[in-house]
Amino acid sequence: VEVPLYLSNGSNILSFEGLFTFNPEHLVFDDLTWSELLDGFTIETNAETGEIKVAGAGSLSDGQEGVFATLQFTVNENFNDNETTVILQRLRWNEEPVMEDVATATLGVLGINDNLADIPTEFALYQNYPNPFNPITTIKYGLPKGSKVTLKVFDILGREVATLVNEHQAAGYQQVSWDATGHSSGIYFYQIQAGDFQKIRKMILLK
C-alpha cells in the first residue's frame, strides 16, 4: 500500500525535516521514493520500528506543487482499516517548525486486497483515500455490471462543486481522483449513482 505526500505551493524550500510514525504491528515499511520535484536535493532516510525520519537540503523554486514523495508499506495479518494510520508527526521547513501532527493518512483495505481487474459481486462506494486529504484524494467504487455512472462532489451546504464521472463504465473496480485545489477546507460529500444504486460518503479537505 502506498501513501503519497503532496506539496502545495512550495516556496523557497532549502531544507526540510520530517518524522512519520506508523503501527509496526500492522505495517512493514518497504521504501520511500522521491519525485523529480526534489531533484538536486541531498536526502537522508532513517527507518526504525514504527517511525521514519527524513531530512533533505537543496533548493526548490517558488510555487512548486505535486506529489513529492511516496511511502510504501506491506501490510500483515493484523491490518485493520479502522485503526491503521500513517502520521506525519513533525515537519520543519528551513529549520522552522511548521506544526505537530501535521497530517494523518488512514489506510483503506480496498487499496490492499482488491484487484482492479476483478469483478465485484455488488455495487459499492468506498471511503476515499487519503482522508483527510490535501488537496488530492482517490475515490474507488465497484460495479458488478456495466452501468451509467455519475459521481459528484457536494459541499456541506449541498451545492455541487465537481462532477468526477458521467459516463457508461464497464463492470469492475473503478477509481477516480479529485483535486480540490481552489476549494476551502471543510467537509464534503461524494455521491455515486450507478443504475439503481446510490450512495453518499463524507470526506474532509484539510489544508
Tab-separated table of C-alpha atoms in Angstrom:
chain	number	residue	atom	x	y	z
A	1	VAL	CA	0.000	0.000	0.000
A	2	GLU	CA	1.243	3.485	-0.834
A	3	VAL	CA	0.891	6.824	0.968
A	4	PRO	CA	1.575	9.795	-1.346
A	5	LEU	CA	2.886	13.065	0.091
A	6	TYR	CA	1.605	16.150	-1.702
A	7	LEU	CA	3.370	19.510	-1.741
A	8	SER	CA	1.141	22.551	-2.285
A	9	ASN	CA	2.700	25.825	-3.448
A	10	GLY	CA	6.189	25.072	-2.179
A	11	SER	CA	8.196	28.272	-1.817
A	12	ASN	CA	11.880	28.921	-1.068
A	13	ILE	CA	12.469	25.500	0.461
A	14	LEU	CA	16.165	25.000	1.190
A	15	SER	CA	15.841	22.249	3.779
A	16	PHE	CA	13.232	20.018	5.365
A	17	GLU	CA	12.985	17.537	8.198
A	18	GLY	CA	10.129	15.187	8.993
A	19	LEU	CA	9.095	12.341	11.259
A	20	PHE	CA	6.493	9.744	10.278
A	21	THR	CA	5.047	7.215	12.681
A	22	PHE	CA	3.068	4.043	11.983
A	23	ASN	CA	1.910	0.898	13.753
A	24	PRO	CA	4.589	-1.772	13.188
A	25	GLU	CA	2.108	-4.462	14.203
A	26	HIS	CA	0.076	-3.615	11.097
A	27	LEU	CA	2.642	-2.305	8.611
A	28	VAL	CA	6.160	-3.068	7.461
A	29	PHE	CA	7.999	-0.134	5.877
A	30	ASP	CA	9.345	-1.006	2.412
A	31	ASP	CA	10.586	2.147	0.718
A	32	LEU	CA	10.279	5.902	0.347
A	33	THR	CA	10.626	7.236	-3.200
A	34	TRP	CA	11.218	10.901	-4.003
A	35	SER	CA	9.822	12.596	-7.100
A	36	GLU	CA	11.557	14.828	-9.603
A	37	LEU	CA	10.351	17.870	-7.629
A	38	LEU	CA	13.287	17.264	-5.304
A	39	ASP	CA	15.912	16.630	-7.993
A	40	GLY	CA	19.183	18.084	-6.780
A	41	PHE	CA	18.318	17.664	-3.092
A	42	THR	CA	20.567	15.671	-0.795
A	43	ILE	CA	18.181	13.458	1.200
A	44	GLU	CA	18.662	11.025	4.057
A	45	THR	CA	16.087	8.491	5.263
A	46	ASN	CA	16.328	6.588	8.526
A	47	ALA	CA	13.699	3.899	9.122
A	48	GLU	CA	13.275	2.241	12.517
A	49	THR	CA	10.497	0.205	14.111
A	50	GLY	CA	7.358	2.334	13.928
A	51	GLU	CA	8.953	5.523	12.636
A	52	ILE	CA	10.653	7.043	9.610
A	53	LYS	CA	12.905	10.113	9.823
A	54	VAL	CA	13.754	12.131	6.725
A	55	ALA	CA	15.928	15.188	6.112
A	56	GLY	CA	16.919	16.989	2.945
A	57	ALA	CA	18.761	20.048	1.696
A	58	GLY	CA	18.723	21.725	-1.686
A	59	SER	CA	16.745	24.422	-3.463
A	60	LEU	CA	13.102	24.355	-4.543
A	61	SER	CA	11.815	27.196	-6.706
A	62	ASP	CA	8.650	29.102	-5.840
A	63	GLY	CA	5.208	27.678	-6.445
A	64	GLN	CA	6.119	24.011	-6.875
A	65	GLU	CA	3.220	21.562	-6.450
A	66	GLY	CA	2.645	17.861	-6.788
A	67	VAL	CA	3.402	14.518	-5.183
A	68	PHE	CA	6.985	14.874	-3.985
A	69	ALA	CA	7.389	11.525	-2.213
A	70	THR	CA	5.609	8.204	-1.736
A	71	LEU	CA	5.793	5.947	1.309
A	72	GLN	CA	5.427	2.239	0.556
A	73	PHE	CA	4.374	-0.388	3.108
A	74	THR	CA	3.499	-4.070	3.228
A	75	VAL	CA	0.560	-4.969	5.465
A	76	ASN	CA	0.321	-8.048	7.642
A	77	GLU	CA	-2.483	-10.139	9.112
A	78	ASN	CA	-3.090	-7.610	11.913
A	79	PHE	CA	-4.103	-4.897	9.459
A	80	ASN	CA	-7.295	-3.084	10.489
A	81	ASP	CA	-8.648	-0.340	8.263
A	82	ASN	CA	-10.300	1.316	11.273
A	83	GLU	CA	-7.012	1.653	13.124
A	84	THR	CA	-4.146	1.617	10.665
A	85	THR	CA	-2.735	5.101	10.120
A	86	VAL	CA	0.466	6.736	8.976
A	87	ILE	CA	1.063	10.071	10.695
A	88	LEU	CA	3.322	12.923	9.625
A	89	GLN	CA	4.202	13.635	13.218
A	90	ARG	CA	6.590	16.553	12.829
A	91	LEU	CA	7.612	18.808	9.947
A	92	ARG	CA	10.223	21.562	9.641
A	93	TRP	CA	10.860	23.756	6.592
A	94	ASN	CA	14.128	25.737	6.527
A	95	GLU	CA	14.818	24.803	10.170
A	96	GLU	CA	11.499	26.307	11.285
A	97	PRO	CA	8.853	24.025	12.836
A	98	VAL	CA	5.580	24.028	10.912
A	99	MET	CA	3.349	22.251	13.412
A	100	GLU	CA	2.925	18.991	15.267
A	101	ASP	CA	0.742	16.123	13.991
A	102	VAL	CA	0.706	17.669	10.542
A	103	ALA	CA	-1.365	15.036	8.744
A	104	THR	CA	-2.776	11.548	9.127
A	105	ALA	CA	-3.432	9.026	6.356
A	106	THR	CA	-5.973	6.354	7.287
A	107	LEU	CA	-5.298	3.339	5.118
A	108	GLY	CA	-8.241	1.627	3.443
A	109	VAL	CA	-8.425	-2.104	2.947
A	110	LEU	CA	-9.567	-1.716	-0.692
A	111	GLY	CA	-6.144	-0.482	-1.708
A	112	ILE	CA	-4.622	-3.703	-0.447
A	113	ASN	CA	-6.969	-6.596	-1.119
A	114	ASP	CA	-8.878	-5.696	-4.244
A	115	ASN	CA	-7.518	-6.213	-7.735
A	116	LEU	CA	-8.992	-3.642	-10.109
A	117	ALA	CA	-9.214	-6.371	-12.752
A	118	ASP	CA	-11.632	-8.416	-10.628
A	119	ILE	CA	-15.407	-8.119	-10.924
A	120	PRO	CA	-17.223	-7.261	-7.667
A	121	THR	CA	-20.359	-9.139	-6.684
A	122	GLU	CA	-22.281	-5.994	-5.702
A	123	PHE	CA	-22.274	-2.239	-6.180
A	124	ALA	CA	-20.075	-0.416	-3.689
A	125	LEU	CA	-18.689	3.044	-2.936
A	126	TYR	CA	-15.596	3.007	-0.753
A	127	GLN	CA	-14.126	5.576	1.599
A	128	ASN	CA	-11.812	7.998	-0.167
A	129	TYR	CA	-8.077	7.729	0.433
A	130	PRO	CA	-6.325	9.545	1.944
A	131	ASN	CA	-8.874	11.112	4.274
A	132	PRO	CA	-8.401	13.823	5.484
A	133	PHE	CA	-6.606	14.961	2.329
A	134	ASN	CA	-4.838	17.985	0.853
A	135	PRO	CA	-5.634	18.597	-1.942
A	136	ILE	CA	-5.882	15.313	-3.890
A	137	THR	CA	-7.798	12.192	-2.896
A	138	THR	CA	-8.812	8.977	-4.646
A	139	ILE	CA	-12.314	7.532	-4.682
A	140	LYS	CA	-12.837	3.854	-5.532
A	141	TYR	CA	-16.065	2.046	-6.338
A	142	GLY	CA	-17.237	-1.325	-7.568
A	143	LEU	CA	-19.571	-2.156	-10.454
A	144	PRO	CA	-20.840	-5.758	-10.759
A	145	LYS	CA	-22.135	-4.958	-14.254
A	146	GLY	CA	-21.712	-2.248	-16.850
A	147	SER	CA	-23.627	0.865	-15.807
A	148	LYS	CA	-24.153	4.545	-16.481
A	149	VAL	CA	-22.202	6.133	-13.641
A	150	THR	CA	-22.298	9.640	-12.237
A	151	LEU	CA	-20.044	10.622	-9.343
A	152	LYS	CA	-20.390	14.123	-7.940
A	153	VAL	CA	-18.940	16.136	-5.064
A	154	PHE	CA	-21.036	18.467	-2.903
A	155	ASP	CA	-20.108	20.949	-0.197
A	156	ILE	CA	-21.659	20.918	3.260
A	157	LEU	CA	-24.495	23.179	2.028
A	158	GLY	CA	-25.426	20.670	-0.650
A	159	ARG	CA	-24.033	22.672	-3.568
A	160	GLU	CA	-22.437	20.654	-6.346
A	161	VAL	CA	-18.749	21.548	-6.663
A	162	ALA	CA	-17.473	18.878	-9.084
A	163	THR	CA	-18.607	16.119	-11.433
A	164	LEU	CA	-15.917	13.450	-11.461
A	165	VAL	CA	-17.629	10.793	-13.581
A	166	ASN	CA	-20.513	10.997	-16.030
A	167	GLU	CA	-20.330	8.073	-18.447
A	168	HIS	CA	-21.120	4.418	-19.029
A	169	GLN	CA	-18.442	2.207	-17.457
A	170	ALA	CA	-17.664	-1.496	-17.679
A	171	ALA	CA	-18.018	-3.867	-14.738
A	172	GLY	CA	-15.086	-3.966	-12.323
A	173	TYR	CA	-13.371	-1.887	-9.669
A	174	GLN	CA	-13.029	1.720	-10.768
A	175	GLN	CA	-11.315	4.750	-9.279
A	176	VAL	CA	-11.143	8.482	-9.841
A	177	SER	CA	-9.170	11.292	-8.201
A	178	TRP	CA	-10.422	14.677	-7.057
A	179	ASP	CA	-8.060	17.642	-6.983
A	180	ALA	CA	-9.573	20.100	-4.508
A	181	THR	CA	-7.123	22.887	-5.279
A	182	GLY	CA	-9.127	26.107	-5.137
A	183	HIS	CA	-11.628	24.765	-2.621
A	184	SER	CA	-11.593	25.697	1.044
A	185	SER	CA	-11.013	23.308	3.940
A	186	GLY	CA	-14.095	21.583	5.271
A	187	ILE	CA	-16.450	18.647	4.964
A	188	TYR	CA	-17.524	17.487	1.509
A	189	PHE	CA	-19.774	14.679	0.325
A	190	TYR	CA	-19.379	12.466	-2.730
A	191	GLN	CA	-22.335	10.682	-4.286
A	192	ILE	CA	-22.454	7.868	-6.797
A	193	GLN	CA	-25.385	6.909	-8.993
A	194	ALA	CA	-24.923	3.661	-10.933
A	195	GLY	CA	-28.119	2.178	-12.322
A	196	ASP	CA	-30.466	1.920	-9.329
A	197	PHE	CA	-27.563	2.055	-6.859
A	198	GLN	CA	-26.968	5.311	-4.988
A	199	LYS	CA	-24.683	6.028	-2.053
A	200	ILE	CA	-23.139	9.058	-0.338
A	201	ARG	CA	-19.964	9.270	1.740
A	202	LYS	CA	-18.248	12.074	3.628
A	203	MET	CA	-14.679	13.304	3.207
A	204	ILE	CA	-12.583	16.045	4.800
A	205	LEU	CA	-10.372	18.548	2.987
A	206	LEU	CA	-7.763	19.791	5.478
A	207	LYS	CA	-5.334	22.436	4.260
